[in-house]
JSON list of C-alpha atoms in Angstrom, two decimals:
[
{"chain": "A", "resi": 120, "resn": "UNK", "atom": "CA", "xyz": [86.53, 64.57, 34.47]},
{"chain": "A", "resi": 121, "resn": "UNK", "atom": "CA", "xyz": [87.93, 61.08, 34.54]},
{"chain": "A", "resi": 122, "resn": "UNK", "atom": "CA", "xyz": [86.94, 58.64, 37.03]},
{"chain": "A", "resi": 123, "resn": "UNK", "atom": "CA", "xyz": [89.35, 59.02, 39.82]},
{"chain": "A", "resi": 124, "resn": "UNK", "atom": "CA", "xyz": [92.17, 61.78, 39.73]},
{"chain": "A", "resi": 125, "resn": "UNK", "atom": "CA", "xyz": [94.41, 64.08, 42.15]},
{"chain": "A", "resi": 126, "resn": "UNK", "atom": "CA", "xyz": [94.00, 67.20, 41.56]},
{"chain": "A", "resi": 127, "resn": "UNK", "atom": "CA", "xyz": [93.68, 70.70, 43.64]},
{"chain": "A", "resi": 128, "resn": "UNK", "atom": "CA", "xyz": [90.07, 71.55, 45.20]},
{"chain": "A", "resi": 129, "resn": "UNK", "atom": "CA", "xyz": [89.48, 74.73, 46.29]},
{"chain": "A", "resi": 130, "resn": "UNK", "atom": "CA", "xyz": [86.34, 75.05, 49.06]},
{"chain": "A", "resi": 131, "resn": "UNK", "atom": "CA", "xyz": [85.00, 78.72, 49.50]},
{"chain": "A", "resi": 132, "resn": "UNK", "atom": "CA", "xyz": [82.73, 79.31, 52.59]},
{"chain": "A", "resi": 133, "resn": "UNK", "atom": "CA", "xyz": [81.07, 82.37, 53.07]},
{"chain": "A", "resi": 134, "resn": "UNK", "atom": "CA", "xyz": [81.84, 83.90, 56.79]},
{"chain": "A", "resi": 135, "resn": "UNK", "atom": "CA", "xyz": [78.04, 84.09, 58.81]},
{"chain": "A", "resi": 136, "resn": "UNK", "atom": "CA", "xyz": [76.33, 83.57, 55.70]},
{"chain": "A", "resi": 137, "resn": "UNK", "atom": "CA", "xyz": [72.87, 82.32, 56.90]},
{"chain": "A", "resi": 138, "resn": "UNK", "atom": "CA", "xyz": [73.09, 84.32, 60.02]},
{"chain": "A", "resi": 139, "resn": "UNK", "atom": "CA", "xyz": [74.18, 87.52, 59.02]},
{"chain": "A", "resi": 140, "resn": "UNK", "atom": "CA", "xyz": [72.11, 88.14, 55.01]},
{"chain": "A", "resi": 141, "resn": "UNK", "atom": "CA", "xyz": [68.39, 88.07, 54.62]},
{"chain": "A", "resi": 142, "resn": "UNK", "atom": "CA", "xyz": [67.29, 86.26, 51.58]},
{"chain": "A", "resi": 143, "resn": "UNK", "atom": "CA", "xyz": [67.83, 88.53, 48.93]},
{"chain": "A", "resi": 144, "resn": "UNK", "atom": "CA", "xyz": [71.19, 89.78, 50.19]},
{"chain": "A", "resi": 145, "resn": "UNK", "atom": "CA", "xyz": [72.42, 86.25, 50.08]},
{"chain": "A", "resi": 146, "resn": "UNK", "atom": "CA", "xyz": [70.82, 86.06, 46.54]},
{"chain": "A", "resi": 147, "resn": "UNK", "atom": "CA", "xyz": [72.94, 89.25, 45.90]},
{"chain": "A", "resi": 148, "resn": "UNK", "atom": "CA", "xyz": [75.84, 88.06, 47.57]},
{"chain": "A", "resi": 149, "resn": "UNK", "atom": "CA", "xyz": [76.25, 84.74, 45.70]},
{"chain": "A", "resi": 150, "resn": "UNK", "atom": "CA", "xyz": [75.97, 86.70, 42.80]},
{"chain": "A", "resi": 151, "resn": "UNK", "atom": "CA", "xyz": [78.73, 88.50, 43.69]},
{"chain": "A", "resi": 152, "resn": "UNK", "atom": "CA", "xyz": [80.88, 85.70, 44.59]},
{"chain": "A", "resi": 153, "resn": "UNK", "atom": "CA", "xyz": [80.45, 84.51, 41.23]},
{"chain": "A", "resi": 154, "resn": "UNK", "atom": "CA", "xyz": [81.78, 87.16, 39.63]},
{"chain": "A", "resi": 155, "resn": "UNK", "atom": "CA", "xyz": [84.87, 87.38, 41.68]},
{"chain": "A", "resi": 156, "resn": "UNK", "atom": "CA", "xyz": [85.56, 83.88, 41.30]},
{"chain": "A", "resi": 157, "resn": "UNK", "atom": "CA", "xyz": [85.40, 84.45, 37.56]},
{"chain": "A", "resi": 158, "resn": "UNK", "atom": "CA", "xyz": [87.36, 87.24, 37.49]},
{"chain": "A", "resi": 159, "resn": "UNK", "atom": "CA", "xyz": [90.04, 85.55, 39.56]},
{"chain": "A", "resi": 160, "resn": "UNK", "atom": "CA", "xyz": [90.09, 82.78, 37.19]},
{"chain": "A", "resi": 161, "resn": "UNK", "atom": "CA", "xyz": [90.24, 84.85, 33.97]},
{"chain": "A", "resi": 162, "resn": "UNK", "atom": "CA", "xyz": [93.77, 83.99, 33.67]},
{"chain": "A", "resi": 163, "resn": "UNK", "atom": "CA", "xyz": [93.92, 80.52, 32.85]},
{"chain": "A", "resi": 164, "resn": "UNK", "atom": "CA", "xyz": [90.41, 81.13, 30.24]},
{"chain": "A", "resi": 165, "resn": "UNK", "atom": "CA", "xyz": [91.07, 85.32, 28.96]},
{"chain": "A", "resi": 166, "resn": "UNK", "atom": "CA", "xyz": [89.17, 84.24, 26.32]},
{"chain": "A", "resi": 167, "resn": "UNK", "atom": "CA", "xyz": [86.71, 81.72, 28.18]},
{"chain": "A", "resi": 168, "resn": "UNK", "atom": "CA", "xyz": [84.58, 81.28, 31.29]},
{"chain": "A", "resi": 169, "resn": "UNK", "atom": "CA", "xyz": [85.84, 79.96, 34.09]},
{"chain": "A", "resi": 170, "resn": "UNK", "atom": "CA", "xyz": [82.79, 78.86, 35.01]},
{"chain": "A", "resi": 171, "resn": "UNK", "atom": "CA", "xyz": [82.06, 76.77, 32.01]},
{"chain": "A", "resi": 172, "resn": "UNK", "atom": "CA", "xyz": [85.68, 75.12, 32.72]},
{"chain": "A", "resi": 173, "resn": "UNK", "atom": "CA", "xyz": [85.36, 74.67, 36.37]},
{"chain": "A", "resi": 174, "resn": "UNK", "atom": "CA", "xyz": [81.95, 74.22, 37.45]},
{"chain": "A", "resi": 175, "resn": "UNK", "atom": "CA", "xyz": [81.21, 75.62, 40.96]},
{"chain": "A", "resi": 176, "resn": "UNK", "atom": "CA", "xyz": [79.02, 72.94, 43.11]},
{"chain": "A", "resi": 177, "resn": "UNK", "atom": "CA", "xyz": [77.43, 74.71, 45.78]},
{"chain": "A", "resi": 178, "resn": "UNK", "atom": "CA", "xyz": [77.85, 74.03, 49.43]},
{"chain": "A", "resi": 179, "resn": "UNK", "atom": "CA", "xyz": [74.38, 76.15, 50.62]},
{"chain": "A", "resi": 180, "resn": "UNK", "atom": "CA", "xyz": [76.80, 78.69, 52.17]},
{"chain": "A", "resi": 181, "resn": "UNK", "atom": "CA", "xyz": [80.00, 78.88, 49.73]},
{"chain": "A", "resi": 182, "resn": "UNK", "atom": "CA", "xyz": [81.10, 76.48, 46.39]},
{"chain": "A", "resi": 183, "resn": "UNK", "atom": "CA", "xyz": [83.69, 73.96, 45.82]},
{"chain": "A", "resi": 184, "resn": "UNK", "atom": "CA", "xyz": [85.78, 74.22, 42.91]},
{"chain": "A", "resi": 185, "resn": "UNK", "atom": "CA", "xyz": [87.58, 71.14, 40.94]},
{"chain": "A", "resi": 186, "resn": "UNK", "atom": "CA", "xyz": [90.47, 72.29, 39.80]},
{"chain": "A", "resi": 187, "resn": "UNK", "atom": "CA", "xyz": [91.23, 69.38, 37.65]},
{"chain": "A", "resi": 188, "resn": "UNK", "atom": "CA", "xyz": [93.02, 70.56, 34.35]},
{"chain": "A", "resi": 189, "resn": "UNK", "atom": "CA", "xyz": [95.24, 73.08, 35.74]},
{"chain": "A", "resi": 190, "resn": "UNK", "atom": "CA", "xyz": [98.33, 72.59, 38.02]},
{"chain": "A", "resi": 191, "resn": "UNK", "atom": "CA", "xyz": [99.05, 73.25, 41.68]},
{"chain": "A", "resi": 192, "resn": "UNK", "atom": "CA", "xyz": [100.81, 76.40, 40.67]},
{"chain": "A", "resi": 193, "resn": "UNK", "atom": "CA", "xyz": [97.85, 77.65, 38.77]},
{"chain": "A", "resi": 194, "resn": "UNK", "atom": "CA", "xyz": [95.77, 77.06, 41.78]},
{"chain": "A", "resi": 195, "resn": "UNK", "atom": "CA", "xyz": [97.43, 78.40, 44.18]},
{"chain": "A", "resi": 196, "resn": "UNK", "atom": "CA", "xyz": [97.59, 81.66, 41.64]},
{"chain": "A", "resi": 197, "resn": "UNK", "atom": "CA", "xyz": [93.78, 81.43, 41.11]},
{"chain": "A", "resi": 198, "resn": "UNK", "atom": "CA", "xyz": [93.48, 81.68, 45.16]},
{"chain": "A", "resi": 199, "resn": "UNK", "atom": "CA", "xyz": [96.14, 84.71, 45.61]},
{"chain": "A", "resi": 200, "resn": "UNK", "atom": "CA", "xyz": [93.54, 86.61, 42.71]},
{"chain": "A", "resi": 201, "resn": "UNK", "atom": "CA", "xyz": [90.65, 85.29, 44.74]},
{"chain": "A", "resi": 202, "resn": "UNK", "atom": "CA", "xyz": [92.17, 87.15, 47.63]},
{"chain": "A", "resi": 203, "resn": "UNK", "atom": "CA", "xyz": [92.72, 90.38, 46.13]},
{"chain": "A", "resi": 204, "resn": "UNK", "atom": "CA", "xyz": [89.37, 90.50, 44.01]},
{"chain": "A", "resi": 205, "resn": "UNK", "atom": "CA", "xyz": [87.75, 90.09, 47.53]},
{"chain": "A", "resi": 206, "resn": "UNK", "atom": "CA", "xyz": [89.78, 93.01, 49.02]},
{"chain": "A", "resi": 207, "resn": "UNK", "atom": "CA", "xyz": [88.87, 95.10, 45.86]},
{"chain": "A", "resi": 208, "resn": "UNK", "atom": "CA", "xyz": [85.16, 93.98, 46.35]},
{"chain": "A", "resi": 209, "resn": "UNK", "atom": "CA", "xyz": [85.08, 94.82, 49.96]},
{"chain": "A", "resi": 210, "resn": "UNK", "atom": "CA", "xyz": [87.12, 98.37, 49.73]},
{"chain": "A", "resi": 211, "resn": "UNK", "atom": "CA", "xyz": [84.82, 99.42, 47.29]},
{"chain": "A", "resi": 212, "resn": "UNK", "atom": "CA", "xyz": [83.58, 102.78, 48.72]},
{"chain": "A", "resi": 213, "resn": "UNK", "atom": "CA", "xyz": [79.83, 102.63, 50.29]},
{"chain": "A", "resi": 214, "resn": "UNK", "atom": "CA", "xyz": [80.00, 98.49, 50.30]},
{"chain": "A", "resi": 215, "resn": "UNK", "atom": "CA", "xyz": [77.48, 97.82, 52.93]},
{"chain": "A", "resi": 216, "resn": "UNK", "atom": "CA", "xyz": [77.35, 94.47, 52.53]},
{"chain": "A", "resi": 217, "resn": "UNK", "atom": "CA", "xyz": [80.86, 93.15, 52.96]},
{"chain": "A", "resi": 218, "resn": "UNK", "atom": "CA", "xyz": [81.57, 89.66, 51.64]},
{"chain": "A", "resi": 219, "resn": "UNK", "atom": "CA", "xyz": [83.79, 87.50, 54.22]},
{"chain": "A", "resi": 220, "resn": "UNK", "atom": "CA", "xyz": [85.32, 83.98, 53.19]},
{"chain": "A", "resi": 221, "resn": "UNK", "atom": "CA", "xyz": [86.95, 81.43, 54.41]},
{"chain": "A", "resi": 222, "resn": "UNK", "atom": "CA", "xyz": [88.89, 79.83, 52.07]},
{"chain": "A", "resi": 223, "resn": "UNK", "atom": "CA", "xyz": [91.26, 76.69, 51.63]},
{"chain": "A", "resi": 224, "resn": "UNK", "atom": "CA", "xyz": [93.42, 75.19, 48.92]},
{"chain": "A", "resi": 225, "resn": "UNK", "atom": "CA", "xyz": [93.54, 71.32, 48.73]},
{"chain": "A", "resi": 226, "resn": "UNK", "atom": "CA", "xyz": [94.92, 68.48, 46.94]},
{"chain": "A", "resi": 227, "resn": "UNK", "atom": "CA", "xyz": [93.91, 65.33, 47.05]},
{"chain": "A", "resi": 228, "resn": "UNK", "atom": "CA", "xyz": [91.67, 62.67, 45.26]},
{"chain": "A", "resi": 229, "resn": "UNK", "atom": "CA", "xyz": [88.59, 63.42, 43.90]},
{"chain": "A", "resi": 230, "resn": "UNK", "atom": "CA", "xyz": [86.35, 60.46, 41.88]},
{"chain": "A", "resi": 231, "resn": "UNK", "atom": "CA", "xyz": [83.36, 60.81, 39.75]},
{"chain": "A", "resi": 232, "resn": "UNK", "atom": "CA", "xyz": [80.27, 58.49, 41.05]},
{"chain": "A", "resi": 233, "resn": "UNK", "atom": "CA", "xyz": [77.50, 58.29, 39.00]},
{"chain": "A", "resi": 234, "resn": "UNK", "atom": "CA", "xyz": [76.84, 62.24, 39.08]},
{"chain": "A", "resi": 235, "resn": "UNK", "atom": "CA", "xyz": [78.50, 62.73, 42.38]},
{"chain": "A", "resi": 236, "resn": "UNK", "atom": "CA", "xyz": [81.64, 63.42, 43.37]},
{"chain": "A", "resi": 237, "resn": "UNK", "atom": "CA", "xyz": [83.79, 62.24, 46.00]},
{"chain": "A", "resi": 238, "resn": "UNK", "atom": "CA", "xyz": [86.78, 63.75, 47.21]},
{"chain": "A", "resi": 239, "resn": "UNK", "atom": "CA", "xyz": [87.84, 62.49, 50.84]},
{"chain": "A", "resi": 240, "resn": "UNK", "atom": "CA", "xyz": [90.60, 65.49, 51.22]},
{"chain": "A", "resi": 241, "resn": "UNK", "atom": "CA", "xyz": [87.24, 67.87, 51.47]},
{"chain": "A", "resi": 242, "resn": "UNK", "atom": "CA", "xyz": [86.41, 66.43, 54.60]},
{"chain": "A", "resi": 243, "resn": "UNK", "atom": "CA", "xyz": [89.66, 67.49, 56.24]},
{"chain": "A", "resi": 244, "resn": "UNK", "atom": "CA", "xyz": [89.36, 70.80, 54.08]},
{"chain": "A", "resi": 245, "resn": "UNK", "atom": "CA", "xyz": [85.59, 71.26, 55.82]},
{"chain": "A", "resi": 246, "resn": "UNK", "atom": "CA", "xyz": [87.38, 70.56, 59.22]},
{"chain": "A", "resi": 247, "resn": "UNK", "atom": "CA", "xyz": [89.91, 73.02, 59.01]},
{"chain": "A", "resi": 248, "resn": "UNK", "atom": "CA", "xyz": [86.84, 75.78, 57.85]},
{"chain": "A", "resi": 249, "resn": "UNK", "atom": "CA", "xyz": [85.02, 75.09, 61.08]},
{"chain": "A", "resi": 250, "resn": "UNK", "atom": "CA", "xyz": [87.68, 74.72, 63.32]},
{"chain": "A", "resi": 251, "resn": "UNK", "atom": "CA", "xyz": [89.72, 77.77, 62.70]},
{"chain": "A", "resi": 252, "resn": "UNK", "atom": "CA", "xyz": [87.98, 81.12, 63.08]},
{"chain": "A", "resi": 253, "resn": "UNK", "atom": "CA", "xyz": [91.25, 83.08, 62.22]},
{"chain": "A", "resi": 254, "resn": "UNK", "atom": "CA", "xyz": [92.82, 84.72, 59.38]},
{"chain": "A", "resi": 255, "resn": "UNK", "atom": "CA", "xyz": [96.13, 82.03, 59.65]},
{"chain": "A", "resi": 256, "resn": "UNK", "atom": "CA", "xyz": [97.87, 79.87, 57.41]},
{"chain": "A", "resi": 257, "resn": "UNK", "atom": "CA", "xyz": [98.35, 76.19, 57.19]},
{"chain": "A", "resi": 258, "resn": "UNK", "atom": "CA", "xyz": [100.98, 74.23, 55.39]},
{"chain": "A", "resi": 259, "resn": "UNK", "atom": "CA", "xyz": [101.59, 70.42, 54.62]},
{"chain": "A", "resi": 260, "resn": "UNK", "atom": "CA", "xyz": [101.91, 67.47, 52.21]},
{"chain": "A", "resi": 261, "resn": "UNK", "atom": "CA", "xyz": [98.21, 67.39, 51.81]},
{"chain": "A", "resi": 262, "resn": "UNK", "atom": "CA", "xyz": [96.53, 71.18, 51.90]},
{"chain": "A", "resi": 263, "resn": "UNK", "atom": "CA", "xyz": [97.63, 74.25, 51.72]},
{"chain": "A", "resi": 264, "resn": "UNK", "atom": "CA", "xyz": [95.02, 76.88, 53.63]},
{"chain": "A", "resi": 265, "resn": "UNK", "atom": "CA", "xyz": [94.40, 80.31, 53.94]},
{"chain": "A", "resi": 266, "resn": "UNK", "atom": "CA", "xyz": [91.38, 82.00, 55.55]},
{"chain": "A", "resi": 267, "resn": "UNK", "atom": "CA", "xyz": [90.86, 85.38, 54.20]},
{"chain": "A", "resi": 268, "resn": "UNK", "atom": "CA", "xyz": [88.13, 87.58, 56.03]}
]
């Protein structure tokens, strides 16, 4: 990734994750989210990993993705799959661990420290996660949201 570059972030949080999954279910259920990231991503790699291109770094209770080689359009795409890969997941018949997300699109800058990296538009993306509860949508120049559950 080059030093300092706009590009789309997408932050996945996992709805009651510490409260609501013992240790092994959130084992399981990371797992899980895994594979329905990748599988919403398949489209821009069919004959890659999406994980290899975008590395997922972990948030405890969800992952932030860089989406830094791929454009706006593609991202927003890769969140529409994300959406209906979770429905699929959850509809799935005896499911009795149901995954909920909240989830939010965002653009902004993101810069490569040392081995960290810094992306300023994730604290307003982290704000809007813990201050809206709601399946709702929110638009502007800066982030485009939606919370799925």
């Amino acid at each position: 990734m080059p030093e300092n570059k706009e590009c789309c972030i997408a932050l996945l949080d996992i709805i009651e994750f510490t409260s609501r999954y013992n240790h092994d279910e959130a084992k399981m259920i990371l797992r899980q989210l895994r594979k329905i990231i990748d599988n919403a991503g398949k489209f821009l790699f069919p004959h890659g990993s999406f994980s290899d291109a975008f590395p997922h770094h972990d948030t405890g209770d969800g992952y932030y993705i860089i989406l830094n080689t791929v454009s706006a359009i593609a991202s927003l795409q890769f969140m529409v799959n994300l959406s209906d890969n979770l429905d699929r997941y959850n509809s799935a018949e005896g499911r009795d661990l149901p995954l909920q997300l909240r989830c939010i699109l965002a653009y902004g800058s993101v810069e490569k420290i040392e081995d960290h990296i810094y992306a300023p538009v994730m604290a307003d993306a982290e704000r809007l996660i813990s201050n809206n509860k709601n399946k709702q949508y929110q638009d502007n120049r800066n982030e485009i949201a939606r919370f799925m559950d």
